[in-house]
N, CA and C of each residue as an Amber inpcrd file, in Angstrom:
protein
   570
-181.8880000  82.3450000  16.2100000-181.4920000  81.2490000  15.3570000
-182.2180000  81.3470000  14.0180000-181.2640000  80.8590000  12.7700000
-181.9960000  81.3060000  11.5560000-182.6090000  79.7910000  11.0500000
-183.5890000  79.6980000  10.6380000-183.9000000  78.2990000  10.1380000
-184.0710000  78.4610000   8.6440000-183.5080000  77.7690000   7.9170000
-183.4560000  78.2210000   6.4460000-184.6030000  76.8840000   5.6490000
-185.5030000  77.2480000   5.0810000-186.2220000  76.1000000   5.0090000
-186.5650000  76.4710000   3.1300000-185.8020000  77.1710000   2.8640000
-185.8180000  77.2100000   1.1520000-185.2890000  78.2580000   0.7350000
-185.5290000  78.7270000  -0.6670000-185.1390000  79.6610000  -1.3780000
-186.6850000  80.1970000  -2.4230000-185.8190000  81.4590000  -2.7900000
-186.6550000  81.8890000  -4.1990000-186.1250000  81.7120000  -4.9730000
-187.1660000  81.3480000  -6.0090000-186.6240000  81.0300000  -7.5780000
-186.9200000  82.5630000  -8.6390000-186.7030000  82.1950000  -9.7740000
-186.0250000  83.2110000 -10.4660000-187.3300000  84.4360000 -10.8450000
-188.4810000  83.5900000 -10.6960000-189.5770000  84.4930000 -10.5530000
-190.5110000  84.3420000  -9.0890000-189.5260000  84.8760000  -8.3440000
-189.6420000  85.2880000  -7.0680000-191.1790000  84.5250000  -6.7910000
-190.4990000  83.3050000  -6.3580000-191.8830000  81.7370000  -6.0020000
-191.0980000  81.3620000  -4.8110000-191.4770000  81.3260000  -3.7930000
-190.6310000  80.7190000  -2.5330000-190.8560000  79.2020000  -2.7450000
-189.4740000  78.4740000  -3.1290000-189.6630000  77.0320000  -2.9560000
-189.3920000  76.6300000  -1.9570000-189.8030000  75.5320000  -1.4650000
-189.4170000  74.7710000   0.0720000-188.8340000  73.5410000  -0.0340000
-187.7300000  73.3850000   0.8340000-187.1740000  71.9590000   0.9260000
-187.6560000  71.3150000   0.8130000-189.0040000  71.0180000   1.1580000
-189.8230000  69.4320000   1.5760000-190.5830000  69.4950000  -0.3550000
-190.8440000  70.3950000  -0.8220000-191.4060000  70.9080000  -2.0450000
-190.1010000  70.3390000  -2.7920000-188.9340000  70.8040000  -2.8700000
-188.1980000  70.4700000  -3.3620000-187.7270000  69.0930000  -3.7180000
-187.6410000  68.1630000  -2.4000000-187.3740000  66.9560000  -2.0580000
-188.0630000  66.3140000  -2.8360000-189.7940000  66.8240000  -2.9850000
-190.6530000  65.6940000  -3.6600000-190.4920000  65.9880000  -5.0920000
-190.0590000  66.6470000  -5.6580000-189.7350000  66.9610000  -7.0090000
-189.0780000  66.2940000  -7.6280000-187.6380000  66.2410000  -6.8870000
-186.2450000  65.2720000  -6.8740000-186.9940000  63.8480000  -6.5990000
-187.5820000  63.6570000  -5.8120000-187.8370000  61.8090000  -5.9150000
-188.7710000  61.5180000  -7.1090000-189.4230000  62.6910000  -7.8090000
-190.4330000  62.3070000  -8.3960000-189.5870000  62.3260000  -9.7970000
-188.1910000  63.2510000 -10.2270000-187.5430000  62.8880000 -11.0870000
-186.3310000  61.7780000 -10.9000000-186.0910000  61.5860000  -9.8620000
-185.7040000  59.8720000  -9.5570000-186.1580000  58.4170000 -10.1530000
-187.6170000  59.0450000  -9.2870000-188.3560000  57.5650000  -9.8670000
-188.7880000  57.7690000 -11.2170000-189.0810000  58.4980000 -12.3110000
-188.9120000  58.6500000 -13.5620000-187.7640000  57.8470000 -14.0270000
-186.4480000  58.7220000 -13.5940000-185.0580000  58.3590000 -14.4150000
-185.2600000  56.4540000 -14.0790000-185.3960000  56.2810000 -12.8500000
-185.4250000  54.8850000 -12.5500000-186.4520000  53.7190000 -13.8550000
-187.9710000  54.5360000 -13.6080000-188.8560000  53.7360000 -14.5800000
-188.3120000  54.0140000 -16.0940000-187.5990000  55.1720000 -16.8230000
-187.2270000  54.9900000 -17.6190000-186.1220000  53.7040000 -17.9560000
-185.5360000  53.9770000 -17.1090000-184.4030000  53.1730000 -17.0220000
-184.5930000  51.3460000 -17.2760000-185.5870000  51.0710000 -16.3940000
-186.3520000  50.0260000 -16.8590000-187.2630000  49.3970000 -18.3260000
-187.5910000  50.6230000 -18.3730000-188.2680000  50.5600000 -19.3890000
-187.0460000  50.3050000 -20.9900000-186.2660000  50.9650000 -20.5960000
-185.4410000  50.6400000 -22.0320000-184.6260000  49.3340000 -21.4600000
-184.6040000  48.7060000 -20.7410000-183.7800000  47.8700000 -20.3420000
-184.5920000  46.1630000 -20.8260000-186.2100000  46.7060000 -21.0400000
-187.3320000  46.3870000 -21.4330000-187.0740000  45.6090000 -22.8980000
-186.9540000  47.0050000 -23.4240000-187.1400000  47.0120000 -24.9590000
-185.7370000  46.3530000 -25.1280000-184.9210000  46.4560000 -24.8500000
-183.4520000  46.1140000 -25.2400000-183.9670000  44.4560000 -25.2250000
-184.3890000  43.5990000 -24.1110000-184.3900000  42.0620000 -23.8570000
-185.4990000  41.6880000 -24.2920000-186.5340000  42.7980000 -24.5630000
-187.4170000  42.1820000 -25.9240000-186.6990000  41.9260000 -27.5960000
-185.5390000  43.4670000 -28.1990000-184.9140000  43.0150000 -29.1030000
-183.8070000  41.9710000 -29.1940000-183.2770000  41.6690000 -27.9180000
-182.4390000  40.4280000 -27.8470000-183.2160000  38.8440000 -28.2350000
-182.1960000  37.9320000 -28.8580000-182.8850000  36.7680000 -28.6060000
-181.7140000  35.7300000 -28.2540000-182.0680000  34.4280000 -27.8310000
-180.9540000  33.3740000 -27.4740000-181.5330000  32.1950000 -28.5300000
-180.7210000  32.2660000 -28.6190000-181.2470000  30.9060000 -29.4660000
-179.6900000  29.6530000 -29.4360000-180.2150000  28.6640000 -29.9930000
-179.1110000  27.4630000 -30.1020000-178.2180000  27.8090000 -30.8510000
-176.4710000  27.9170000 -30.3090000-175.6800000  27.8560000 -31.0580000
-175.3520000  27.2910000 -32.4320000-174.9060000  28.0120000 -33.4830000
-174.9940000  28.0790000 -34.8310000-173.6620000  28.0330000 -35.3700000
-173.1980000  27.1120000 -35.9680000-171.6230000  27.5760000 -36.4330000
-171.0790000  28.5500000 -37.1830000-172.0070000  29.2860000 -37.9330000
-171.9130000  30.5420000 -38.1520000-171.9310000  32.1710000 -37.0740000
-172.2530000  31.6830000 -35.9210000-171.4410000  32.4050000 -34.9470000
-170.6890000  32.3910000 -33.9950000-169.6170000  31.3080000 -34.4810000
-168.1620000  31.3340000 -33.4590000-167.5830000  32.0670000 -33.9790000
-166.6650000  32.7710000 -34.8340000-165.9740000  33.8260000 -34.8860000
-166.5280000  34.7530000 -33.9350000-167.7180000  35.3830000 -33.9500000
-168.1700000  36.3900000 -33.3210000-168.0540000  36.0980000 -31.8790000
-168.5360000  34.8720000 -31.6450000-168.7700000  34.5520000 -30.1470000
-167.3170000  34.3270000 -29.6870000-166.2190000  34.0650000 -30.3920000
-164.8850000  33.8660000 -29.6480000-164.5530000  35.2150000 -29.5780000
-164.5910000  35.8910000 -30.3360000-164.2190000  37.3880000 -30.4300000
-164.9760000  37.8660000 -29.1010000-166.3500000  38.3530000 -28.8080000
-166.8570000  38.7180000 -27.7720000-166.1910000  38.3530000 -26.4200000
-166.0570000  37.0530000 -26.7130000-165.2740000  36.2910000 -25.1630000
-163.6470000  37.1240000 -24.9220000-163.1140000  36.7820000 -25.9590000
-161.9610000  37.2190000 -25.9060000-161.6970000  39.1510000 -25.1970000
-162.8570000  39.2560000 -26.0780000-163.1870000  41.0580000 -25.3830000
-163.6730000  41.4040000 -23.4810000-164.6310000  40.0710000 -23.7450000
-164.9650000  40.3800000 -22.1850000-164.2780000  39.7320000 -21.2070000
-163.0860000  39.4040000 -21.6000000-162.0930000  38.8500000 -20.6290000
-160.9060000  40.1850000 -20.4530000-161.0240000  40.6290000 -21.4520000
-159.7060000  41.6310000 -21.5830000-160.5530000  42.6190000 -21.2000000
-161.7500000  43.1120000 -20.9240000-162.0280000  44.1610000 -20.3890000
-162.1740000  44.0050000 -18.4820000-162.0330000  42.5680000 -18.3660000
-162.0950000  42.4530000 -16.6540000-160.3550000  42.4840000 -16.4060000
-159.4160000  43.1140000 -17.5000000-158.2980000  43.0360000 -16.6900000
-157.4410000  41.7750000 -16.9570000-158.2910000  40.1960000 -17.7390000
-157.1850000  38.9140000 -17.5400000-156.4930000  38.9460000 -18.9380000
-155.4520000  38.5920000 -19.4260000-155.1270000  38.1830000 -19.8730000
-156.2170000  37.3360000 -21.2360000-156.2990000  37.7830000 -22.2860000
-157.4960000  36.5700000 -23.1080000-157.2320000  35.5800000 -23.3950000
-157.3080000  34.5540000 -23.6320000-156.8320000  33.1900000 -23.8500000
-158.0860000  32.6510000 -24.4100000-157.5700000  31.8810000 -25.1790000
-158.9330000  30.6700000 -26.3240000-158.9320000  29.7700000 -25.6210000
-160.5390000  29.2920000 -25.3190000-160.4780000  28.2120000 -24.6860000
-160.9590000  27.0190000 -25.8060000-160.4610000  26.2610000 -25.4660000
-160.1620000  24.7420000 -27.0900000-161.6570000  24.7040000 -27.3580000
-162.6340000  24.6820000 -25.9660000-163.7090000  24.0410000 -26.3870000
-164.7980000  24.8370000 -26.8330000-163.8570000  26.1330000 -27.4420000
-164.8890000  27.3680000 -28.5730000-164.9110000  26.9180000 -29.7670000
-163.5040000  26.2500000 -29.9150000-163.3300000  25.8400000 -31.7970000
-164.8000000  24.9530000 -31.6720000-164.8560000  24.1490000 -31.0970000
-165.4800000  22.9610000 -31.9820000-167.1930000  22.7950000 -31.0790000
-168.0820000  23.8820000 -30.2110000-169.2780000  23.5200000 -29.6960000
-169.8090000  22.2960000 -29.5260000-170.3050000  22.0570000 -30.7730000
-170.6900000  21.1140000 -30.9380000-170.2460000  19.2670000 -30.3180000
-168.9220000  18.9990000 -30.9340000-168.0020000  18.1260000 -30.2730000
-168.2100000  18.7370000 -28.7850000-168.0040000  19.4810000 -28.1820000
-167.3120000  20.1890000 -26.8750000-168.7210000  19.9810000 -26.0530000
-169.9150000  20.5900000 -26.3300000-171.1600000  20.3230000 -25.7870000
-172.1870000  19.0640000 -26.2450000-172.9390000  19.6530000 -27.1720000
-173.8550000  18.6940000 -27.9990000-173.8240000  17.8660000 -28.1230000
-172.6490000  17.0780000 -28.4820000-172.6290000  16.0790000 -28.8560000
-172.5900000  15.0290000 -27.4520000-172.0310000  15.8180000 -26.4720000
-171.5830000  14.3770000 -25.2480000-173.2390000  15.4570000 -24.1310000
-174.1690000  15.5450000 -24.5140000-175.5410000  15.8220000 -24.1670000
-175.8400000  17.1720000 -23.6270000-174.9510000  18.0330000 -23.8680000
-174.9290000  19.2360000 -23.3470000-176.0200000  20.3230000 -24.1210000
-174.9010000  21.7650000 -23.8680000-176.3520000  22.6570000 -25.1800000
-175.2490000  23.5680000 -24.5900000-175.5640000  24.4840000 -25.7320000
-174.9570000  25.8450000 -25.5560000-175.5990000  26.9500000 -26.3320000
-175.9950000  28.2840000 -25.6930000-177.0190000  29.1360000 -26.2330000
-175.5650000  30.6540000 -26.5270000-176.2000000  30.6820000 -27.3500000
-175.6220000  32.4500000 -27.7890000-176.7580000  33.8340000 -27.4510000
-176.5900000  34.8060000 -26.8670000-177.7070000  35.5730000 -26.9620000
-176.9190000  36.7660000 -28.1370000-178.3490000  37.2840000 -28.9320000
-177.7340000  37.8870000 -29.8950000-178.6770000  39.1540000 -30.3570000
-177.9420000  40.5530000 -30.8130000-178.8530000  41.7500000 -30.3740000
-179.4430000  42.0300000 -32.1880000-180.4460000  42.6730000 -31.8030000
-180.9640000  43.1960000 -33.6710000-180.2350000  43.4220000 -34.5700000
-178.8890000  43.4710000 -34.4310000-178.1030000  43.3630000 -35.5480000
-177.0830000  42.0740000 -36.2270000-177.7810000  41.0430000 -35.1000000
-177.4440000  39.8160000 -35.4510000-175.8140000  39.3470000 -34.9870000
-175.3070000  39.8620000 -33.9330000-174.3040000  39.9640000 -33.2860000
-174.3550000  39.5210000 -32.0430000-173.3840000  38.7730000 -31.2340000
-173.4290000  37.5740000 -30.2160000-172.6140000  38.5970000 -29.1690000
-173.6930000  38.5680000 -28.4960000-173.3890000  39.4920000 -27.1390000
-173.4870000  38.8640000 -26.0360000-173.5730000  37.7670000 -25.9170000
-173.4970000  36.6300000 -24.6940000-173.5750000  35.1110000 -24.6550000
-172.9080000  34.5250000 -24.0440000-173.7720000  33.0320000 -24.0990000
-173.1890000  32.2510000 -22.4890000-173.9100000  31.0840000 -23.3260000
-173.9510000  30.1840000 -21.8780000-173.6150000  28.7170000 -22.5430000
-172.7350000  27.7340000 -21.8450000-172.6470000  26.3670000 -21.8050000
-172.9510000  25.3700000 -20.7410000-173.7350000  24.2800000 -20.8810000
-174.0850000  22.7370000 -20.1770000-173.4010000  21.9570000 -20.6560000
-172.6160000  21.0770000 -19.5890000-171.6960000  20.3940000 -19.8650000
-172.3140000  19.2020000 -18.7410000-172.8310000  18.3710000 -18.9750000
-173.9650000  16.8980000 -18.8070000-172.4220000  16.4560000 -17.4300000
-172.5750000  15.5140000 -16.4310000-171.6500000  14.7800000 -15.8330000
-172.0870000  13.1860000 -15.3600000-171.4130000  12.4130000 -16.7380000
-172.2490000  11.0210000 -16.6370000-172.2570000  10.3050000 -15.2720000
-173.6100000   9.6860000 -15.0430000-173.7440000   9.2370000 -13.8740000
-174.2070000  10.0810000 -12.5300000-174.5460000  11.0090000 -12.8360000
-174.6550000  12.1970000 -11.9690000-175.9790000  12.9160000 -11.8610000
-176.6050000  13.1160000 -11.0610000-177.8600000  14.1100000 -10.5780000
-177.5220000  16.0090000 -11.1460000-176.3220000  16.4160000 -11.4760000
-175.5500000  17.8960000 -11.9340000-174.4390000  17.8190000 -13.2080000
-174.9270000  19.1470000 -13.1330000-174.2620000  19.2840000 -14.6850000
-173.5360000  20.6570000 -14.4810000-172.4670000  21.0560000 -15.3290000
-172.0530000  22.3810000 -15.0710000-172.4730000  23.5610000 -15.9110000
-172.3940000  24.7440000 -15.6440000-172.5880000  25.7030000 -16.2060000
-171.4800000  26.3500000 -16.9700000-170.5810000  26.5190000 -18.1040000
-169.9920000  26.7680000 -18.4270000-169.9640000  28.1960000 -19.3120000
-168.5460000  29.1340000 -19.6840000-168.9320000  29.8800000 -20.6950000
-169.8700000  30.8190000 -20.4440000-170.6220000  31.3370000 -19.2750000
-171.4400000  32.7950000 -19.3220000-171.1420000  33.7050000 -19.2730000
-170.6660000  34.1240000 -20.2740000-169.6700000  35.3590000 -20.7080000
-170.9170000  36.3930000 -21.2380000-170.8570000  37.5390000 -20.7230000
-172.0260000  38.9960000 -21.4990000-170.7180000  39.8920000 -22.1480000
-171.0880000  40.1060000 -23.5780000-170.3690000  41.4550000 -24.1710000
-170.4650000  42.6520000 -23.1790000-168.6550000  43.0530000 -22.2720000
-168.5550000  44.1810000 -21.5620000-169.7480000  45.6000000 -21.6030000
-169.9830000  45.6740000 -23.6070000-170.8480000  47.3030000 -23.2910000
-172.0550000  46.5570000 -22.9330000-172.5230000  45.3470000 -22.9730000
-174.3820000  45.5500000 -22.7270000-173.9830000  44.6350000 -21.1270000
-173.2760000  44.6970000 -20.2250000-173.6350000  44.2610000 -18.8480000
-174.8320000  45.1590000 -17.9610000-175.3340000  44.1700000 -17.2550000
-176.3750000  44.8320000 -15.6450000-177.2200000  45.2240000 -17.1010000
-178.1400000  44.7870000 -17.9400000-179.1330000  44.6200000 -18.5180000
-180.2480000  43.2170000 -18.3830000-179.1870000  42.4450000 -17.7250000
-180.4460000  41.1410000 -17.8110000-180.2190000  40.3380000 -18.5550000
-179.0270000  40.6670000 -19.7730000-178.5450000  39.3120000 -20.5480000
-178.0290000  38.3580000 -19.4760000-176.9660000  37.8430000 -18.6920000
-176.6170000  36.8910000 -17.9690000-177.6670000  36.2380000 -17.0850000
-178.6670000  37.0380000 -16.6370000-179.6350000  36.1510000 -15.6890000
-180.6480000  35.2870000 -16.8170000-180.8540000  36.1860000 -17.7690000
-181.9590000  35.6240000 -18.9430000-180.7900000  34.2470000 -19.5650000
-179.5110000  34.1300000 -19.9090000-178.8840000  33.3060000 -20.5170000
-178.7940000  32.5050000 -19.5270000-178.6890000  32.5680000 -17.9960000
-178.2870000  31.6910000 -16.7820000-179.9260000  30.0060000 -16.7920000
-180.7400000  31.7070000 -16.9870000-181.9300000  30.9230000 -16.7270000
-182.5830000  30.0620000 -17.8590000-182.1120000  30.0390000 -18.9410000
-182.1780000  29.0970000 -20.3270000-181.5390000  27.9340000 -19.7480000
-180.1500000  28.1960000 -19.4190000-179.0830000  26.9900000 -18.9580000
-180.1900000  26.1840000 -17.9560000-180.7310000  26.5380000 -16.6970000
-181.0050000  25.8010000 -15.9800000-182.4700000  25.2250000 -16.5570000
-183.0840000  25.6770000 -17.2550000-184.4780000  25.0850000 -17.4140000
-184.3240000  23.9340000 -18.3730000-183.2370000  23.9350000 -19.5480000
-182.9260000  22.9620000 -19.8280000-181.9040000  21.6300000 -19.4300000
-181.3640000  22.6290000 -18.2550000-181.1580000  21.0240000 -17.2050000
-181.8180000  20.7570000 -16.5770000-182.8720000  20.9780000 -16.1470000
-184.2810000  20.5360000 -15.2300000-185.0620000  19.8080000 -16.4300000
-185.1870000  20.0660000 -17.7870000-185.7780000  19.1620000 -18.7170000
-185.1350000  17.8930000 -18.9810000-183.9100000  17.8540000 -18.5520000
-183.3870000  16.8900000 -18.6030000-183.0790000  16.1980000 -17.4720000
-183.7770000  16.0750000 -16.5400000-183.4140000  15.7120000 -15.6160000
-182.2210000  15.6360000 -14.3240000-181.9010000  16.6450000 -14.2450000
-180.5340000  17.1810000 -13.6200000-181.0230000  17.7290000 -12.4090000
-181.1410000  17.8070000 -11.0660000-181.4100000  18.0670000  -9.8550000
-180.6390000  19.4430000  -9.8210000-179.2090000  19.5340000 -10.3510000
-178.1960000  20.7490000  -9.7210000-177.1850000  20.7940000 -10.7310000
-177.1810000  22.3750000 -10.3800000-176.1810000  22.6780000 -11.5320000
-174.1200000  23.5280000 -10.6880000-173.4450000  23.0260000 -11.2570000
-172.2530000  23.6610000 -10.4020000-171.5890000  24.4440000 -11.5400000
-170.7890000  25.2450000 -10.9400000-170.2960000  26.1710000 -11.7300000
-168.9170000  26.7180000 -10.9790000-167.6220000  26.3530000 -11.9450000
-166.1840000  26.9240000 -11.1990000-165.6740000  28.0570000 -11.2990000
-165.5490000  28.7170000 -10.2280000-165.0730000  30.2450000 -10.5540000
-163.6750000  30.4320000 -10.5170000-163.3880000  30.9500000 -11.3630000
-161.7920000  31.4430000 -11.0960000-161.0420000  31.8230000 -10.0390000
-159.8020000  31.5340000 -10.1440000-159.3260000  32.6980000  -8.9190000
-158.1190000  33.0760000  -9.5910000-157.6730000  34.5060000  -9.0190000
-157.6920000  35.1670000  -7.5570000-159.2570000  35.3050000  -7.5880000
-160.0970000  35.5640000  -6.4780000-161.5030000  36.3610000  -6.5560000
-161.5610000  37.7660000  -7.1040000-160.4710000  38.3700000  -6.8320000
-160.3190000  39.7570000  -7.0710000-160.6110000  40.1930000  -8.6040000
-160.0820000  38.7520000  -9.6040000-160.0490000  38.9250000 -11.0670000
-161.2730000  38.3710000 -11.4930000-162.3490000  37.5710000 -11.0130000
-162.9570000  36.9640000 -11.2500000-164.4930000  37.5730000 -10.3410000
-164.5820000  39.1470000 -10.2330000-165.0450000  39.9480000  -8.7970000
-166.7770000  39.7750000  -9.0620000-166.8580000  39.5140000 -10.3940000
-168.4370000  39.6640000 -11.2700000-169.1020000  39.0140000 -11.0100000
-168.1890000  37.5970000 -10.9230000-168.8150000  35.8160000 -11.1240000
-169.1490000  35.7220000  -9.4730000-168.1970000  35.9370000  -8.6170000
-168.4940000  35.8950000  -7.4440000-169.5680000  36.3460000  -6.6440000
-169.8710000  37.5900000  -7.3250000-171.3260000  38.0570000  -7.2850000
-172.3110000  38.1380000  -7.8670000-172.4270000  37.4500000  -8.8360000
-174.0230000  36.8330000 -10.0650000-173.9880000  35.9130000  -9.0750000
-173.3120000  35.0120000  -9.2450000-174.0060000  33.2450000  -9.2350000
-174.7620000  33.6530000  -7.9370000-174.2050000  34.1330000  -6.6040000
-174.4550000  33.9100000  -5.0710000-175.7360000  34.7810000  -5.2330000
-176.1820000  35.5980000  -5.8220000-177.3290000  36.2250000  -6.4150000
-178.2840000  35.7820000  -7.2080000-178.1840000  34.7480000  -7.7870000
-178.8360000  33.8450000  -8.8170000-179.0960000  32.1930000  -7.5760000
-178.7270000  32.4280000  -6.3180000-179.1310000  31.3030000  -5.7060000
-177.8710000  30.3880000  -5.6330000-177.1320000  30.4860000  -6.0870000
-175.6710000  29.8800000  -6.1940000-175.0210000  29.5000000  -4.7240000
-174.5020000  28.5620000  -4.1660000-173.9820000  28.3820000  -2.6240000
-172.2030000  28.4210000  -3.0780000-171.3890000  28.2970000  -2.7870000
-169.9230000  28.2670000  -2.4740000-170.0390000  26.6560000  -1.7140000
-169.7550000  24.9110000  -2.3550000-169.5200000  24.3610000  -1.6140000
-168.2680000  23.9250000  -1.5720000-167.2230000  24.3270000  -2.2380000
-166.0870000  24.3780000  -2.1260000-165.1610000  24.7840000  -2.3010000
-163.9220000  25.1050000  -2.4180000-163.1440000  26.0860000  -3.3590000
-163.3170000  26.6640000  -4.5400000-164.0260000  27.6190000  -5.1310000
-163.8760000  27.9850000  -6.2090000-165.1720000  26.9750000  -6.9150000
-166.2550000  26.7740000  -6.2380000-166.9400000  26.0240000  -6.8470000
-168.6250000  25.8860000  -5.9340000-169.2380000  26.3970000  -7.0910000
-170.6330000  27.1250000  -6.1290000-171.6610000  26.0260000  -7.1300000
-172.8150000  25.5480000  -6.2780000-174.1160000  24.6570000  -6.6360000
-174.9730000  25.1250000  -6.4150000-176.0960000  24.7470000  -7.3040000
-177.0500000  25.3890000  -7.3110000-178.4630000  24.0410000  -7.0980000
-179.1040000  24.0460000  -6.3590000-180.4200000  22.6970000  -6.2080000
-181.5190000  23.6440000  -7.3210000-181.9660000  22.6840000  -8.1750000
-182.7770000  23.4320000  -8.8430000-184.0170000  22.9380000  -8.3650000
């Protein structure tokens, strides 16, 4: 029986599988810590800050993009024209996150529910090229700390359907602590 437990390399060095193996994990976990590491620097050059009316064009545009890149149909939703009226004003907030070139690559909306212990999460849309960086959990987690400053116990949030079109949302929120308590509609106890 032949047991093959490596090869020679090109200047006749017998390498060994197990030699080999640790090489490969050791350029793994590199590619990995790199990987982090710029993922680092990227959400250090990002910032969120309070929506500005000088970036709704951009921010409807982005939305409109990261809807048409999951496949739906884009559609304007009314309550982009006017933020302010739409959030702010009836006690809400709405954050934009935006990259070093001063361009709106994500955001998030609170939408207050009078009389109520919860508020919703609206609008967490990430620009398609910068997803699985950490913008949506970093924009998620703005949303909730300023409904916990305000006194809000829980936050709900409605997901679309089919699920199939909506495949992203279904899997952030339930990852972010999110429950499913009813159709198309997941809470969160903060």
């Amino acid at each position: 029986r032949i047991r093959w437990e490596g090869w020679w390399d090109k200047k006749d060095n017998f390498v060994t599988l197990e030699f080999y193996y640790k090489i490969m994990t050791m350029v793994d976990n590199f590619q990995f810590e790199m990987k982090k590491l710029r993922k680092c620097r990227f959400l250090a050059s990002m910032k969120i800050i309070t929506f500005e009316e000088k970036y709704r064009d951009d921010l409807i545009f982005m939305i409109l993009e990261a809807k048409d890149a999951l496949g739906r149909v884009p559609g304007l939703n009314e309550d982009l024209l006017d933020i302010q009226k739409s959030y702010m004003d009836k006690g809400g907030m709405f954050w934009i996150a935006i990259d070093e070139n001063d361009r709106v690559i994500g955001s998030v909306g609170v939408r207050m529910i009078d009389n109520s212990n919860e508020c919703y999460i609206h609008r967490l849309f990430v620009k398609c090229n910068q997803k699985h960086n950490g913008i949506g959990t970093k924009l998620l987690t703005t949303a909730e700390e300023y409904v916990k400053k305000n006194g809000k116990d829980a936050t709900l949030v409605h997901l679309g359907k089919p699920k199939e079109q909506w495949f992203e949302s279904w899997k952030f929120y339930p990852k972010n602590g999110y429950v499913e308590i009813e159709d198309s509609i997941m809470r969160k106890e903060l």
